[in-house]
Coordinates of C-alpha atoms in Angstrom, one line a residue:
X1 CA -6.5 -108.5 -93.0
X2 CA -7.7 -107.4 -96.5
X3 CA -11.2 -108.7 -95.5
X4 CA -11.5 -105.9 -92.9
X5 CA -11.3 -103.2 -95.6
X6 CA -15.1 -103.1 -95.8
X7 CA -15.8 -102.0 -92.2
X8 CA -12.8 -99.7 -92.4
X9 CA -14.1 -98.0 -95.5
X10 CA -17.6 -97.8 -93.9
X11 CA -16.2 -96.3 -90.7
X12 CA -14.0 -93.7 -92.5
X13 CA -16.6 -92.7 -95.1
X14 CA -19.4 -92.3 -92.5
X15 CA -17.2 -90.3 -90.1
X16 CA -16.5 -87.9 -93.0
X17 CA -20.2 -87.9 -94.1
X18 CA -21.5 -87.2 -90.6
X19 CA -19.0 -84.5 -89.9
X20 CA -19.2 -82.8 -93.3
X21 CA -22.9 -82.4 -94.1
X22 CA -26.1 -81.6 -92.1
X23 CA -28.5 -84.3 -91.3
X24 CA -32.3 -83.9 -91.4
X25 CA -33.3 -81.8 -88.4
X26 CA -29.6 -82.2 -87.3
X27 CA -30.7 -85.6 -86.1
X28 CA -27.3 -87.2 -85.6
X29 CA -28.6 -89.5 -82.8
X30 CA -31.4 -90.8 -85.0
X31 CA -29.0 -91.4 -87.9
X32 CA -26.6 -93.3 -85.6
X33 CA -29.5 -95.5 -84.3
X34 CA -30.9 -96.3 -87.7
X35 CA -28.1 -96.3 -90.2
X36 CA -24.8 -97.2 -88.5
X37 CA -26.1 -100.7 -87.4
X38 CA -27.3 -101.5 -90.9
X39 CA -24.1 -100.3 -92.5
X40 CA -22.1 -102.3 -89.9
X41 CA -23.9 -105.5 -90.6
X42 CA -23.5 -105.1 -94.4
X43 CA -19.8 -104.3 -94.2
X44 CA -19.2 -107.3 -92.0
X45 CA -21.2 -109.5 -94.4
X46 CA -18.8 -108.4 -97.1
X47 CA -15.9 -109.2 -94.7
X48 CA -17.2 -112.7 -94.0
X49 CA -17.8 -113.4 -97.7
X50 CA -14.3 -112.1 -98.6
X51 CA -12.8 -114.4 -95.9
X52 CA -14.7 -117.4 -97.3
X53 CA -13.5 -116.6 -100.9
X54 CA -9.9 -116.3 -99.7
X55 CA -10.1 -119.6 -97.9
X56 CA -11.4 -121.2 -101.1
X57 CA -8.5 -119.5 -103.0
X58 CA -11.0 -117.6 -105.2
X59 CA -9.7 -114.2 -106.5
X60 CA -11.3 -111.3 -104.6
X61 CA -10.1 -108.3 -106.7
X62 CA -13.4 -107.7 -108.4
X63 CA -15.4 -108.7 -105.4
X64 CA -13.4 -106.2 -103.3
X65 CA -14.1 -103.3 -105.7
X66 CA -17.8 -104.1 -105.9
X67 CA -18.1 -104.6 -102.1
X68 CA -16.4 -101.3 -101.4
X69 CA -18.5 -99.5 -103.9
X70 CA -21.7 -101.0 -102.5
X71 CA -20.7 -100.1 -98.9
X72 CA -20.1 -96.5 -99.9
X73 CA -23.3 -96.2 -101.9
X74 CA -25.4 -97.7 -99.1
X75 CA -23.8 -95.4 -96.6
X76 CA -24.6 -92.4 -98.8
X77 CA -28.2 -93.3 -99.5
X78 CA -28.9 -94.2 -95.8
X79 CA -27.6 -90.8 -94.7
X80 CA -30.7 -89.0 -93.5
X81 CA -31.2 -85.5 -95.1
X82 CA -33.9 -83.1 -95.8
X83 CA -35.4 -83.1 -99.2
X84 CA -33.2 -81.2 -101.7
X85 CA -30.4 -81.1 -99.2
X86 CA -28.4 -84.2 -99.9
X87 CA -24.6 -83.9 -100.0
X88 CA -24.8 -83.8 -103.8
X89 CA -27.3 -81.0 -103.6
X90 CA -25.1 -79.1 -101.2
X91 CA -21.9 -79.5 -103.3
X92 CA -23.9 -78.4 -106.4
X93 CA -25.0 -75.2 -104.6
X94 CA -21.5 -74.6 -103.4
X95 CA -20.2 -74.7 -107.0
X96 CA -23.0 -72.4 -108.2
X97 CA -22.4 -69.9 -105.3
X98 CA -18.7 -69.9 -106.0
X99 CA -19.2 -69.2 -109.7
X100 CA -21.5 -66.2 -108.7
X101 CA -19.4 -65.0 -105.8
X102 CA -19.1 -61.5 -107.3
X103 CA -22.9 -61.2 -107.1
X104 CA -23.1 -62.0 -103.4
X105 CA -24.4 -59.0 -101.4
X106 CA -24.1 -58.0 -97.8
X107 CA -27.9 -58.7 -97.4
X108 CA -27.3 -62.3 -98.3
X109 CA -25.9 -63.0 -94.9
X110 CA -29.3 -62.1 -93.5
X111 CA -31.3 -64.5 -95.7
X112 CA -33.8 -66.9 -94.1
X113 CA -31.8 -69.7 -92.6
X114 CA -33.1 -72.5 -94.7
X115 CA -31.0 -75.1 -96.7
X116 CA -31.2 -73.4 -100.1
X117 CA -29.7 -70.2 -98.6
X118 CA -26.9 -71.7 -96.5
X119 CA -24.2 -71.4 -99.1
X120 CA -25.0 -67.8 -99.9
X121 CA -24.9 -67.0 -96.1
X122 CA -21.5 -68.5 -95.8
X123 CA -20.3 -66.7 -99.0
X124 CA -21.6 -63.4 -97.6
X125 CA -19.8 -64.0 -94.3
X126 CA -16.5 -64.5 -96.2
X127 CA -16.9 -61.6 -98.6
X128 CA -18.0 -59.1 -95.9
X129 CA -16.2 -60.5 -92.9
X130 CA -14.9 -57.1 -91.9
X131 CA -18.4 -55.5 -92.1
X132 CA -20.5 -58.0 -90.2
X133 CA -21.2 -57.6 -86.5
X134 CA -20.7 -60.5 -84.2
X135 CA -24.4 -60.6 -83.4
X136 CA -27.3 -59.5 -85.6
X137 CA -31.0 -60.4 -86.1
X138 CA -33.1 -61.6 -89.0
X139 CA -36.7 -60.6 -89.1
X140 CA -38.7 -63.2 -91.1
X141 CA -41.9 -61.9 -92.5
X142 CA -44.6 -64.6 -92.7
X143 CA -47.8 -65.0 -94.5
X144 CA -50.8 -65.1 -92.2
X145 CA -52.3 -68.1 -94.0
X146 CA -49.6 -70.7 -94.0
X147 CA -46.7 -69.0 -92.0
X148 CA -44.4 -69.3 -95.0
X149 CA -41.5 -66.9 -95.0
X150 CA -41.9 -64.4 -97.8
X151 CA -39.2 -61.9 -96.9
X152 CA -36.3 -61.6 -94.6
X153 CA -35.0 -58.3 -93.2
X154 CA -31.6 -57.9 -91.4
X155 CA -30.9 -55.6 -88.5
X156 CA -28.0 -55.2 -86.0
X157 CA -27.1 -52.9 -83.1
X158 CA -24.3 -50.5 -83.0
X159 CA -23.6 -48.4 -79.9
X160 CA -27.1 -49.4 -78.7
X161 CA -28.8 -48.2 -81.9
X162 CA -30.7 -50.6 -84.2
X163 CA -29.5 -50.3 -87.8
X164 CA -31.2 -51.9 -90.8
X165 CA -29.2 -53.8 -93.4
X166 CA -31.5 -52.9 -96.3
X167 CA -31.8 -49.4 -97.7
X168 CA -35.6 -49.5 -97.9
X169 CA -36.0 -50.2 -94.2
X170 CA -36.3 -47.5 -91.6
X171 CA -36.1 -48.0 -87.8
X172 CA -37.4 -45.8 -85.1
X173 CA -36.5 -46.4 -81.5
X174 CA -39.6 -46.6 -79.3
X175 CA -38.0 -47.3 -76.0
X176 CA -34.8 -49.0 -74.7
X177 CA -35.8 -52.4 -76.1
X178 CA -38.6 -51.9 -78.7
X179 CA -38.3 -50.5 -82.2
X180 CA -40.7 -49.6 -85.0
X181 CA -39.5 -51.2 -88.2
X182 CA -40.9 -49.9 -91.5
X183 CA -40.2 -51.3 -94.9
X184 CA -41.4 -49.6 -98.1
X185 CA -41.3 -51.4 -101.5
X186 CA -43.4 -49.9 -104.3
X187 CA -47.0 -49.8 -103.0
X188 CA -46.4 -52.3 -100.3
X189 CA -45.5 -51.0 -96.8
X190 CA -44.7 -53.1 -93.8
X191 CA -44.7 -51.9 -90.2
X192 CA -43.8 -54.0 -87.2
X193 CA -43.2 -53.1 -83.5
X194 CA -40.4 -55.5 -82.5
X195 CA -38.3 -56.2 -79.4
X196 CA -35.1 -57.9 -80.8
X197 CA -33.1 -57.6 -77.6
X198 CA -35.6 -59.8 -75.8
X199 CA -35.0 -62.7 -78.3
X200 CA -32.8 -65.5 -77.1
X201 CA -31.0 -67.9 -79.3
X202 CA -33.1 -70.8 -80.4
X203 CA -36.3 -69.2 -79.2
X204 CA -39.3 -69.4 -81.5
X205 CA -41.3 -66.2 -82.0
X206 CA -43.5 -67.2 -84.9
X207 CA -46.6 -65.0 -84.9
X208 CA -45.1 -63.2 -82.0
X209 CA -45.3 -59.9 -83.9
X210 CA -48.2 -59.0 -86.1
X211 CA -48.0 -56.3 -88.7
X212 CA -49.2 -52.9 -87.6
X213 CA -52.4 -52.0 -89.4
X214 CA -52.8 -48.2 -89.8
X215 CA -54.6 -48.5 -93.1
X216 CA -57.2 -51.0 -91.9
X217 CA -56.3 -53.9 -94.1
X218 CA -58.4 -57.1 -93.9
X219 CA -57.2 -59.1 -91.0
X220 CA -56.6 -62.2 -93.1
X221 CA -54.1 -60.3 -95.2
X222 CA -52.0 -59.1 -92.3
X223 CA -48.5 -60.6 -92.0
X224 CA -46.6 -61.8 -89.0
X225 CA -42.9 -61.8 -88.1
X226 CA -40.5 -63.8 -86.1
X227 CA -37.0 -62.8 -85.1
X228 CA -33.9 -65.0 -85.0
X229 CA -30.7 -64.2 -83.2
X230 CA -27.8 -64.5 -85.6
X231 CA -24.2 -65.2 -84.4
X232 CA -21.4 -64.9 -86.9
X233 CA -19.6 -67.6 -84.9
X234 CA -22.3 -70.3 -85.2
X235 CA -22.7 -70.6 -89.0
X236 CA -22.1 -74.0 -90.6
X237 CA -18.5 -73.2 -91.6
X238 CA -17.7 -73.5 -87.8
X239 CA -19.4 -76.9 -87.5
X240 CA -19.1 -79.0 -90.7
X241 CA -16.0 -79.9 -92.7
X242 CA -17.6 -79.4 -96.1
X243 CA -18.6 -75.8 -95.2
X244 CA -15.1 -75.2 -93.7
X245 CA -13.5 -76.2 -97.0
X246 CA -16.1 -74.1 -98.9
X247 CA -15.4 -71.0 -96.8
X248 CA -11.6 -71.5 -97.1
X249 CA -11.8 -71.9 -100.9
X250 CA -14.0 -68.9 -101.6

């Protein structure tokens, strides 16, 4: 029975891995198709070798340790992640965020939803759990040249009125669904006419809203915006074990 420890370790470790950390593009099906068969074959090769060694009365203590270690390492390195978002990267960001928990601000909950911001978003959710609405919106400001997010603005609705999260943002209601959002920072002013209430979860609105241009800026310098619907109940601490533990420990 000791020979079966390799597939047992592989099974338990991969269940924990798959349920604790995000895969690249959340591609669990791709990971299952590519990595699980490879890990299964390797673990059963160790099982077969262990069985042969036992039949020949050769000590398996060191082989077992090495086999388990290799099984775990192969499982880890075959786990498909985005660049800079491996489990080690995530745990490192969790420790860093926890050490700087006192610096977390309410606006961090509305950061652009990319891997490097996930831990700050969770920390802000925990720290300001009584101040956050169940549903809010993030407005991602994008460069016109490469559509890279350069700024994220948070808004939410209270009693039908759109309210900005940031102090330097003003909102004027145009009609029942459209708003004029204005952000002033030093000499840079942004103006967007947006319709947040028309945005559905998972809907892409990249380039859907172009910056208003009252000062006649060059067209190539105008920025665009997309809007993402943000539910407090759909953050990663509701889905993945590592983030559940991180949220609980904060």
